[in-house]
Amino acid sequence: MSTLLVPYYEHPSVRLAAWDAIVAAAPRLYGVVLNPASGPGDRPDTAFAEVAARLRAAGVRVLGYADTDYGRRPATDVVRDLTRHRDWYGTDGAFLDQVPSGPEEFEHYQKLAVAAWGVGCGTLVLNHGTAPHPCYARIADVLVTFEGPWASYRAQTPQPWPDGPDVRLCHLVYDVPPDADPEALARARGAALHCAVSGTGDHPWGTLPHTLENTP
């Protein structure tokens, strides 16, 4: 079952074995976030292009990372990133990071969504990191409604998602101990997708998913 949405922010030339493990896990993957340089970078990266091609060949969605800075980053810059991801890496979706949760910026993101669809993004993931206003479900395929450490995830009081547009919820959890069962907790909290890693600090997404960590 494809339940893993994997943000893995390490260069293939440094961590090729880890990328091999991700590709090998293709049947379990909803998608993989490609993030060469906090976005696509200034020029194509051959190593990332090769990994992206392998993922696509294995039937995995490849999502291009773009920071939106909570609506402060110009839409033209975000769309430029998505276009570069498409042209250089063949991405078929977008992972928009740092998305606000309130309805005030919805119109801005609605326009971004239209632009993303226009450059070929068939899948749109919005990373709010917390439960957003339900209006965002009208434009997204996936809403990331939690991003944070395991301790906070366990302590959080689950809030039911309202009925409405068909959208998947995703929880991204880091600092997960080896004996934890984050997938079961994600399911219990209504998240169809998840990614849980043992990584901590400023760069937790340089760690393989919890369920793949022991893969050589």
PDB file of C-alpha atoms in Angstrom:
ATOM      1  CA  MET A   1       0.000   0.000   0.000  1.00  0.00           C
ATOM      2  CA  SER A   2       1.392   3.416  -0.990  1.00  0.00           C
ATOM      3  CA  THR A   3       1.401   5.298   2.304  1.00  0.00           C
ATOM      4  CA  LEU A   4       4.837   6.937   2.398  1.00  0.00           C
ATOM      5  CA  LEU A   5       5.425  10.513   1.280  1.00  0.00           C
ATOM      6  CA  VAL A   6       9.187  10.868   1.542  1.00  0.00           C
ATOM      7  CA  PRO A   7      11.085  14.152   1.785  1.00  0.00           C
ATOM      8  CA  TYR A   8      14.716  13.046   1.508  1.00  0.00           C
ATOM      9  CA  TYR A   9      17.146  15.934   1.214  1.00  0.00           C
ATOM     10  CA  GLU A  10      20.505  14.288   0.580  1.00  0.00           C
ATOM     11  CA  HIS A  11      22.572  14.328  -2.606  1.00  0.00           C
ATOM     12  CA  PRO A  12      22.676  11.025  -4.523  1.00  0.00           C
ATOM     13  CA  SER A  13      26.443  11.274  -5.006  1.00  0.00           C
ATOM     14  CA  VAL A  14      26.840  11.174  -1.217  1.00  0.00           C
ATOM     15  CA  ARG A  15      23.992   8.841  -0.211  1.00  0.00           C
ATOM     16  CA  LEU A  16      23.383   6.661  -3.246  1.00  0.00           C
ATOM     17  CA  ALA A  17      22.672   3.531  -1.159  1.00  0.00           C
ATOM     18  CA  ALA A  18      19.916   5.404   0.666  1.00  0.00           C
ATOM     19  CA  TRP A  19      18.408   6.516  -2.643  1.00  0.00           C
ATOM     20  CA  ASP A  20      18.634   2.906  -3.857  1.00  0.00           C
ATOM     21  CA  ALA A  21      16.597   1.875  -0.796  1.00  0.00           C
ATOM     22  CA  ILE A  22      13.968   4.506  -1.570  1.00  0.00           C
ATOM     23  CA  VAL A  23      13.654   3.375  -5.191  1.00  0.00           C
ATOM     24  CA  ALA A  24      13.443  -0.255  -4.057  1.00  0.00           C
ATOM     25  CA  ALA A  25      10.524   0.683  -1.795  1.00  0.00           C
ATOM     26  CA  ALA A  26       8.522   2.033  -4.769  1.00  0.00           C
ATOM     27  CA  PRO A  27       5.344  -0.010  -4.123  1.00  0.00           C
ATOM     28  CA  ARG A  28       5.044   1.604  -0.687  1.00  0.00           C
ATOM     29  CA  LEU A  29       5.626   5.160  -1.892  1.00  0.00           C
ATOM     30  CA  TYR A  30       2.936   7.725  -2.615  1.00  0.00           C
ATOM     31  CA  GLY A  31       5.639  10.127  -3.702  1.00  0.00           C
ATOM     32  CA  VAL A  32       9.163  11.445  -3.132  1.00  0.00           C
ATOM     33  CA  VAL A  33      10.073  15.112  -2.700  1.00  0.00           C
ATOM     34  CA  LEU A  34      13.035  16.143  -4.844  1.00  0.00           C
ATOM     35  CA  ASN A  35      15.016  19.007  -3.315  1.00  0.00           C
ATOM     36  CA  PRO A  36      18.471  19.508  -4.895  1.00  0.00           C
ATOM     37  CA  ALA A  37      19.186  22.962  -3.403  1.00  0.00           C
ATOM     38  CA  SER A  38      16.258  24.244  -1.312  1.00  0.00           C
ATOM     39  CA  GLY A  39      14.467  24.051  -4.647  1.00  0.00           C
ATOM     40  CA  PRO A  40      15.718  23.008  -8.082  1.00  0.00           C
ATOM     41  CA  GLY A  41      18.947  25.008  -7.880  1.00  0.00           C
ATOM     42  CA  ASP A  42      20.395  27.326 -10.533  1.00  0.00           C
ATOM     43  CA  ARG A  43      21.322  24.606 -13.014  1.00  0.00           C
ATOM     44  CA  PRO A  44      20.424  20.955 -13.666  1.00  0.00           C
ATOM     45  CA  ASP A  45      22.058  18.351 -11.425  1.00  0.00           C
ATOM     46  CA  THR A  46      22.774  15.118 -13.305  1.00  0.00           C
ATOM     47  CA  ALA A  47      22.708  12.939 -10.186  1.00  0.00           C
ATOM     48  CA  PHE A  48      19.259  14.152  -9.177  1.00  0.00           C
ATOM     49  CA  ALA A  49      18.021  13.802 -12.761  1.00  0.00           C
ATOM     50  CA  GLU A  50      19.110  10.150 -12.765  1.00  0.00           C
ATOM     51  CA  VAL A  51      17.398   9.451  -9.429  1.00  0.00           C
ATOM     52  CA  ALA A  52      14.226  11.164 -10.621  1.00  0.00           C
ATOM     53  CA  ALA A  53      14.230   9.044 -13.783  1.00  0.00           C
ATOM     54  CA  ARG A  54      14.609   5.859 -11.718  1.00  0.00           C
ATOM     55  CA  LEU A  55      11.729   6.854  -9.468  1.00  0.00           C
ATOM     56  CA  ARG A  56       9.469   7.628 -12.430  1.00  0.00           C
ATOM     57  CA  ALA A  57      10.398   4.324 -14.074  1.00  0.00           C
ATOM     58  CA  ALA A  58       9.368   2.577 -10.848  1.00  0.00           C
ATOM     59  CA  GLY A  59       5.988   4.330 -10.949  1.00  0.00           C
ATOM     60  CA  VAL A  60       6.653   6.808  -8.146  1.00  0.00           C
ATOM     61  CA  ARG A  61       5.415  10.402  -8.161  1.00  0.00           C
ATOM     62  CA  VAL A  62       8.288  12.871  -8.147  1.00  0.00           C
ATOM     63  CA  LEU A  63       7.397  16.128  -6.409  1.00  0.00           C
ATOM     64  CA  GLY A  64       9.473  19.267  -6.870  1.00  0.00           C
ATOM     65  CA  TYR A  65      10.202  21.196  -3.672  1.00  0.00           C
ATOM     66  CA  ALA A  66       9.455  24.924  -3.599  1.00  0.00           C
ATOM     67  CA  ASP A  67       9.539  27.219  -0.561  1.00  0.00           C
ATOM     68  CA  THR A  68       6.657  29.713  -0.427  1.00  0.00           C
ATOM     69  CA  ASP A  69       7.742  31.503   2.787  1.00  0.00           C
ATOM     70  CA  TYR A  70       4.171  31.655   4.109  1.00  0.00           C
ATOM     71  CA  GLY A  71       2.985  33.639   1.106  1.00  0.00           C
ATOM     72  CA  ARG A  72       5.800  36.186   1.202  1.00  0.00           C
ATOM     73  CA  ARG A  73       7.808  34.719  -1.660  1.00  0.00           C
ATOM     74  CA  PRO A  74       6.770  36.113  -5.058  1.00  0.00           C
ATOM     75  CA  ALA A  75       4.573  33.743  -7.026  1.00  0.00           C
ATOM     76  CA  THR A  76       6.799  34.190 -10.082  1.00  0.00           C
ATOM     77  CA  ASP A  77       9.760  32.775  -8.152  1.00  0.00           C
ATOM     78  CA  VAL A  78       7.758  29.774  -6.961  1.00  0.00           C
ATOM     79  CA  VAL A  79       6.469  29.030 -10.457  1.00  0.00           C
ATOM     80  CA  ARG A  80       9.998  29.401 -11.854  1.00  0.00           C
ATOM     81  CA  ASP A  81      11.147  26.722  -9.400  1.00  0.00           C
ATOM     82  CA  LEU A  82       8.345  24.387 -10.440  1.00  0.00           C
ATOM     83  CA  THR A  83       9.108  24.938 -14.118  1.00  0.00           C
ATOM     84  CA  ARG A  84      12.787  24.135 -13.554  1.00  0.00           C
ATOM     85  CA  HIS A  85      11.846  21.000 -11.632  1.00  0.00           C
ATOM     86  CA  ARG A  86       9.699  19.897 -14.574  1.00  0.00           C
ATOM     87  CA  ASP A  87      12.249  20.752 -17.255  1.00  0.00           C
ATOM     88  CA  TRP A  88      15.336  19.424 -15.472  1.00  0.00           C
ATOM     89  CA  TYR A  89      13.992  16.504 -13.436  1.00  0.00           C
ATOM     90  CA  GLY A  90      10.705  15.535 -15.069  1.00  0.00           C
ATOM     91  CA  THR A  91       8.689  16.097 -11.914  1.00  0.00           C
ATOM     92  CA  ASP A  92       4.978  15.441 -12.119  1.00  0.00           C
ATOM     93  CA  GLY A  93       3.942  17.234  -8.944  1.00  0.00           C
ATOM     94  CA  ALA A  94       4.829  19.954  -6.458  1.00  0.00           C
ATOM     95  CA  PHE A  95       5.573  20.062  -2.741  1.00  0.00           C
ATOM     96  CA  LEU A  96       4.949  23.629  -1.581  1.00  0.00           C
ATOM     97  CA  ASP A  97       6.626  24.245   1.771  1.00  0.00           C
ATOM     98  CA  GLN A  98       5.917  26.817   4.490  1.00  0.00           C
ATOM     99  CA  VAL A  99       2.267  27.325   3.651  1.00  0.00           C
ATOM    100  CA  PRO A 100       0.171  29.340   6.146  1.00  0.00           C
ATOM    101  CA  SER A 101      -2.808  27.708   7.821  1.00  0.00           C
ATOM    102  CA  GLY A 102      -5.240  30.655   7.925  1.00  0.00           C
ATOM    103  CA  PRO A 103      -7.717  31.531   5.172  1.00  0.00           C
ATOM    104  CA  GLU A 104      -6.271  35.008   4.591  1.00  0.00           C
ATOM    105  CA  GLU A 105      -3.683  33.783   2.089  1.00  0.00           C
ATOM    106  CA  PHE A 106      -5.930  31.267   0.349  1.00  0.00           C
ATOM    107  CA  GLU A 107      -6.442  33.407  -2.766  1.00  0.00           C
ATOM    108  CA  HIS A 108      -2.658  33.648  -3.223  1.00  0.00           C
ATOM    109  CA  TYR A 109      -2.312  29.864  -3.020  1.00  0.00           C
ATOM    110  CA  GLN A 110      -5.270  29.318  -5.279  1.00  0.00           C
ATOM    111  CA  LYS A 111      -3.441  31.321  -7.949  1.00  0.00           C
ATOM    112  CA  LEU A 112      -0.256  29.343  -7.249  1.00  0.00           C
ATOM    113  CA  ALA A 113      -2.200  26.115  -7.680  1.00  0.00           C
ATOM    114  CA  VAL A 114      -3.534  27.216 -11.061  1.00  0.00           C
ATOM    115  CA  ALA A 115       0.006  28.143 -12.135  1.00  0.00           C
ATOM    116  CA  ALA A 116       1.344  24.794 -10.859  1.00  0.00           C
ATOM    117  CA  TRP A 117      -1.269  22.893 -12.835  1.00  0.00           C
ATOM    118  CA  GLY A 118      -0.333  24.992 -15.857  1.00  0.00           C
ATOM    119  CA  VAL A 119       3.286  23.792 -15.733  1.00  0.00           C
ATOM    120  CA  GLY A 120       2.261  20.158 -15.458  1.00  0.00           C
ATOM    121  CA  CYS A 121       1.949  19.503 -11.723  1.00  0.00           C
ATOM    122  CA  GLY A 122      -0.569  16.690 -11.549  1.00  0.00           C
ATOM    123  CA  THR A 123      -0.190  16.337  -7.778  1.00  0.00           C
ATOM    124  CA  LEU A 124      -0.111  19.295  -5.388  1.00  0.00           C
ATOM    125  CA  VAL A 125       1.059  18.885  -1.785  1.00  0.00           C
ATOM    126  CA  LEU A 126       0.774  21.801   0.641  1.00  0.00           C
ATOM    127  CA  ASN A 127       2.922  21.638   3.772  1.00  0.00           C
ATOM    128  CA  HIS A 128       1.207  23.654   6.484  1.00  0.00           C
ATOM    129  CA  GLY A 129       2.810  21.666   9.288  1.00  0.00           C
ATOM    130  CA  THR A 130      -0.410  22.090  11.251  1.00  0.00           C
ATOM    131  CA  ALA A 131      -4.108  21.713  10.557  1.00  0.00           C
ATOM    132  CA  PRO A 132      -5.073  24.458   8.060  1.00  0.00           C
ATOM    133  CA  HIS A 133      -8.388  26.064   7.267  1.00  0.00           C
ATOM    134  CA  PRO A 134     -10.470  23.547   5.270  1.00  0.00           C
ATOM    135  CA  CYS A 135     -10.527  25.867   2.223  1.00  0.00           C
ATOM    136  CA  TYR A 136      -7.065  24.603   1.229  1.00  0.00           C
ATOM    137  CA  ALA A 137      -8.537  21.169   0.562  1.00  0.00           C
ATOM    138  CA  ARG A 138     -10.200  22.667  -2.517  1.00  0.00           C
ATOM    139  CA  ILE A 139      -6.867  23.053  -4.319  1.00  0.00           C
ATOM    140  CA  ALA A 140      -4.597  20.331  -2.887  1.00  0.00           C
ATOM    141  CA  ASP A 141      -4.288  16.585  -3.335  1.00  0.00           C
ATOM    142  CA  VAL A 142      -2.405  16.298  -0.024  1.00  0.00           C
ATOM    143  CA  LEU A 143      -2.328  18.534   3.045  1.00  0.00           C
ATOM    144  CA  VAL A 144       0.516  18.100   5.532  1.00  0.00           C
ATOM    145  CA  THR A 145      -1.308  18.786   8.780  1.00  0.00           C
ATOM    146  CA  PHE A 146       1.560  17.931  11.118  1.00  0.00           C
ATOM    147  CA  GLU A 147       5.315  18.369  10.936  1.00  0.00           C
ATOM    148  CA  GLY A 148       7.319  18.103  14.118  1.00  0.00           C
ATOM    149  CA  PRO A 149       9.036  15.821  16.653  1.00  0.00           C
ATOM    150  CA  TRP A 150       7.639  12.540  17.911  1.00  0.00           C
ATOM    151  CA  ALA A 151       7.155  13.827  21.447  1.00  0.00           C
ATOM    152  CA  SER A 152       4.901  16.625  20.218  1.00  0.00           C
ATOM    153  CA  TYR A 153       3.072  14.262  17.875  1.00  0.00           C
ATOM    154  CA  ARG A 154       2.254  11.833  20.658  1.00  0.00           C
ATOM    155  CA  ALA A 155       1.130  14.634  22.975  1.00  0.00           C
ATOM    156  CA  GLN A 156      -1.037  16.361  20.376  1.00  0.00           C
ATOM    157  CA  THR A 157      -4.791  16.107  20.769  1.00  0.00           C
ATOM    158  CA  PRO A 158      -6.136  14.812  17.450  1.00  0.00           C
ATOM    159  CA  GLN A 159      -8.662  17.069  15.709  1.00  0.00           C
ATOM    160  CA  PRO A 160     -11.086  15.502  13.225  1.00  0.00           C
ATOM    161  CA  TRP A 161     -10.881  16.756   9.664  1.00  0.00           C
ATOM    162  CA  PRO A 162     -14.231  18.042   8.354  1.00  0.00           C
ATOM    163  CA  ASP A 163     -16.046  16.243   5.568  1.00  0.00           C
ATOM    164  CA  GLY A 164     -15.574  17.896   2.201  1.00  0.00           C
ATOM    165  CA  PRO A 165     -13.299  17.643  -0.821  1.00  0.00           C
ATOM    166  CA  ASP A 166     -11.414  14.394  -1.279  1.00  0.00           C
ATOM    167  CA  VAL A 167      -7.959  15.214   0.047  1.00  0.00           C
ATOM    168  CA  ARG A 168      -5.311  13.059   1.710  1.00  0.00           C
ATOM    169  CA  LEU A 169      -3.791  14.154   5.008  1.00  0.00           C
ATOM    170  CA  CYS A 170      -0.099  13.588   5.710  1.00  0.00           C
ATOM    171  CA  HIS A 171       1.936  13.677   8.938  1.00  0.00           C
ATOM    172  CA  LEU A 172       5.711  14.249   8.859  1.00  0.00           C
ATOM    173  CA  VAL A 173       7.362  13.223  12.120  1.00  0.00           C
ATOM    174  CA  TYR A 174      11.013  13.303  13.144  1.00  0.00           C
ATOM    175  CA  ASP A 175      13.048  12.277  16.212  1.00  0.00           C
ATOM    176  CA  VAL A 176      11.159   8.966  16.226  1.00  0.00           C
ATOM    177  CA  PRO A 177      12.594   6.275  18.538  1.00  0.00           C
ATOM    178  CA  PRO A 178      13.297   2.850  17.012  1.00  0.00           C
ATOM    179  CA  ASP A 179      10.591   1.059  19.000  1.00  0.00           C
ATOM    180  CA  ALA A 180       7.788   3.464  18.041  1.00  0.00           C
ATOM    181  CA  ASP A 181       4.926   2.701  15.641  1.00  0.00           C
ATOM    182  CA  PRO A 182       4.303   6.040  13.915  1.00  0.00           C
ATOM    183  CA  GLU A 183       2.394   4.482  11.014  1.00  0.00           C
ATOM    184  CA  ALA A 184      -0.296   3.093  13.317  1.00  0.00           C
ATOM    185  CA  LEU A 185      -0.622   6.435  15.088  1.00  0.00           C
ATOM    186  CA  ALA A 186      -0.887   8.268  11.773  1.00  0.00           C
ATOM    187  CA  ARG A 187      -3.668   5.959  10.626  1.00  0.00           C
ATOM    188  CA  ALA A 188      -5.497   6.380  13.927  1.00  0.00           C
ATOM    189  CA  ARG A 189      -5.355  10.147  13.440  1.00  0.00           C
ATOM    190  CA  GLY A 190      -6.791  10.059   9.951  1.00  0.00           C
ATOM    191  CA  ALA A 191      -3.576  10.509   7.945  1.00  0.00           C
ATOM    192  CA  ALA A 192      -3.511   8.384   4.802  1.00  0.00           C
ATOM    193  CA  LEU A 193       0.140   9.329   4.245  1.00  0.00           C
ATOM    194  CA  HIS A 194       3.076   9.762   6.562  1.00  0.00           C
ATOM    195  CA  CYS A 195       6.830   9.852   6.869  1.00  0.00           C
ATOM    196  CA  ALA A 196       8.617   9.203  10.141  1.00  0.00           C
ATOM    197  CA  VAL A 197      12.377   9.492  10.588  1.00  0.00           C
ATOM    198  CA  SER A 198      14.846   9.211  13.438  1.00  0.00           C
ATOM    199  CA  GLY A 199      16.657  12.384  12.392  1.00  0.00           C
ATOM    200  CA  THR A 200      16.758  15.410  14.665  1.00  0.00           C
ATOM    201  CA  GLY A 201      18.003  18.987  14.680  1.00  0.00           C
ATOM    202  CA  ASP A 202      17.925  21.397  11.762  1.00  0.00           C
ATOM    203  CA  HIS A 203      18.107  18.685   9.100  1.00  0.00           C
ATOM    204  CA  PRO A 204      15.906  15.733  10.074  1.00  0.00           C
ATOM    205  CA  TRP A 205      14.932  15.028   6.455  1.00  0.00           C
ATOM    206  CA  GLY A 206      18.420  13.836   5.644  1.00  0.00           C
ATOM    207  CA  THR A 207      17.408  10.537   7.255  1.00  0.00           C
ATOM    208  CA  LEU A 208      15.677   7.574   5.669  1.00  0.00           C
ATOM    209  CA  PRO A 209      12.103   6.830   6.695  1.00  0.00           C
ATOM    210  CA  HIS A 210      11.706   4.880   9.919  1.00  0.00           C
ATOM    211  CA  THR A 211      10.633   1.723   8.065  1.00  0.00           C
ATOM    212  CA  LEU A 212      13.602   1.849   5.635  1.00  0.00           C
ATOM    213  CA  GLU A 213      16.323   2.881   8.067  1.00  0.00           C
ATOM    214  CA  ASN A 214      17.879  -0.550   8.388  1.00  0.00           C
ATOM    215  CA  THR A 215      18.182  -0.971   4.629  1.00  0.00           C
ATOM    216  CA  PRO A 216      21.917  -1.008   3.674  1.00  0.00           C
TER     217      PRO A 216
END
